[in-house]
Coordinates of C-alpha atoms and ligand atoms in Angstrom, one line a residue:
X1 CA 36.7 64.8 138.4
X2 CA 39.2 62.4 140.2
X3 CA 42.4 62.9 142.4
X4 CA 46.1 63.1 140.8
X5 CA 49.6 62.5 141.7
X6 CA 51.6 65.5 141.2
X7 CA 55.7 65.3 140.6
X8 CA 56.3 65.8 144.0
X9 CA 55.6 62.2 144.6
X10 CA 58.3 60.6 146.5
X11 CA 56.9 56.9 145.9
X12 CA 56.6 55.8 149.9
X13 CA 53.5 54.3 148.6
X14 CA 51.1 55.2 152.3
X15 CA 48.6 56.3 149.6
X16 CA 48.2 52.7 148.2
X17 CA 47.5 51.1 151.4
X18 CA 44.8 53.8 152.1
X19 CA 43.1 53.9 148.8
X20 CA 39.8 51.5 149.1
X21 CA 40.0 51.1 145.3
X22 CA 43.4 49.9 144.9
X23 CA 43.6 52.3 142.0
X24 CA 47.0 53.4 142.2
X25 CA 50.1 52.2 140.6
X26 CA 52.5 50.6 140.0
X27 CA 52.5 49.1 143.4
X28 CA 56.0 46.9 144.6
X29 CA 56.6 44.5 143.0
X30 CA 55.0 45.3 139.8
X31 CA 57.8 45.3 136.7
X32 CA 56.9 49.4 136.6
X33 CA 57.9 50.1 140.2
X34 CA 61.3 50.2 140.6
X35 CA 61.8 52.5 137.1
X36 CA 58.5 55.0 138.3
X37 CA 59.1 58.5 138.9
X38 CA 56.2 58.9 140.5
X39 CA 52.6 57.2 141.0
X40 CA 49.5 57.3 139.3
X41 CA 46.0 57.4 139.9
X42 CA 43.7 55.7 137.4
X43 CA 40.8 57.9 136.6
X44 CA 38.3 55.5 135.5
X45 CA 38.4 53.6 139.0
X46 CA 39.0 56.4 141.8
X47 CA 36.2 57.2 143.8
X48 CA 37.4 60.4 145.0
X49 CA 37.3 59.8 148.7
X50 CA 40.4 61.7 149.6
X51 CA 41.7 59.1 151.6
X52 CA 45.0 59.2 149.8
X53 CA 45.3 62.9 150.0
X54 CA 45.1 62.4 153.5
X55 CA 47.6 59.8 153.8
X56 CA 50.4 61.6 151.4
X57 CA 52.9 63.0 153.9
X58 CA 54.2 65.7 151.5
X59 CA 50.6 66.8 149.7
X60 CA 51.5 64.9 146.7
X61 CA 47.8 64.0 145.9
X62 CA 45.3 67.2 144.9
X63 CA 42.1 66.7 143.5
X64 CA 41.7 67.6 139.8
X65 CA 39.0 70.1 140.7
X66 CA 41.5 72.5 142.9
X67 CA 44.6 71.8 141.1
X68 CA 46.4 75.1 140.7
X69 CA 47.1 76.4 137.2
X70 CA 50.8 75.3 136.6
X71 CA 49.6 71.5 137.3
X72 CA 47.1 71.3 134.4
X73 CA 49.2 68.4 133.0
X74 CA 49.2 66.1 135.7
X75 CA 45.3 64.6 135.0
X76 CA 46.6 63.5 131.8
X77 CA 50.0 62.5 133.2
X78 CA 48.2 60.0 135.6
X79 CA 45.5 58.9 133.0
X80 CA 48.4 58.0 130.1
X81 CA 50.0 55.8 133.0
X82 CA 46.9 53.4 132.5
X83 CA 46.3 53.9 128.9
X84 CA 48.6 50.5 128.0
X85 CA 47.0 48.8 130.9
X86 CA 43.3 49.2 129.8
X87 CA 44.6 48.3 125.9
Ligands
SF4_1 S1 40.6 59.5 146.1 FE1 40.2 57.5 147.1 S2 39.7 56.2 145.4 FE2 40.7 57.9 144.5 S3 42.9 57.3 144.4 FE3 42.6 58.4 146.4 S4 42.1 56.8 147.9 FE4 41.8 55.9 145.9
SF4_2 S1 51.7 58.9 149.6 FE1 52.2 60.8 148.4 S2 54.5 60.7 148.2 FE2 53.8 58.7 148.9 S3 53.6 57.4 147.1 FE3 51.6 58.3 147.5 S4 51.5 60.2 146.3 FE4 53.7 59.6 146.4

């Protein structure tokens, strides 16, 4: 289990400074940031402390575990954004 970025993600970034990890991305200034839609968390790194769900000012950030039903693509969503990375 890890945490996701839903859609809703309005790309203020507060979760990146609170994530302990630095797991999310893109951050600014990466070549990815200023064409995202959204941001991502990468699954093989979070830790799940919910310190970015805590931080997101519009509850952008769920945890896989209590995602509701009409968000089941959203772990995938955030895992494909690191699949090139990890390559
Ligand atoms: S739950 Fe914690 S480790 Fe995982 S992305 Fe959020 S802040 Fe980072
Ligand atoms: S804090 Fe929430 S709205 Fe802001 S960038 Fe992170 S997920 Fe998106």
């Amino acid at each position: 289990m890890t945490y996701v970025i839903l859609g809703s993600c309005v790309l203020d970034t507060a979760c990146l400074d609170a994530c302990p990890v630095d797991c999310i991305r893109p951050r600014p200034g990466d070549p990815d940031f200023q064409v995202a839609e959204m941001l991502y968390i990468d699954p093989a790194s979070c830790v799940n402390c919910n310190a970015c769900r805590e931080a997101c000012p519009i509850d952008a950030i769920q945890s896989e575990r209590s995602l509701p039903g009409d968000m089941h693509a959203y772990p995938a969503i955030n895992a494909g954004y690191f699949d090139h990375v990890h390559e």
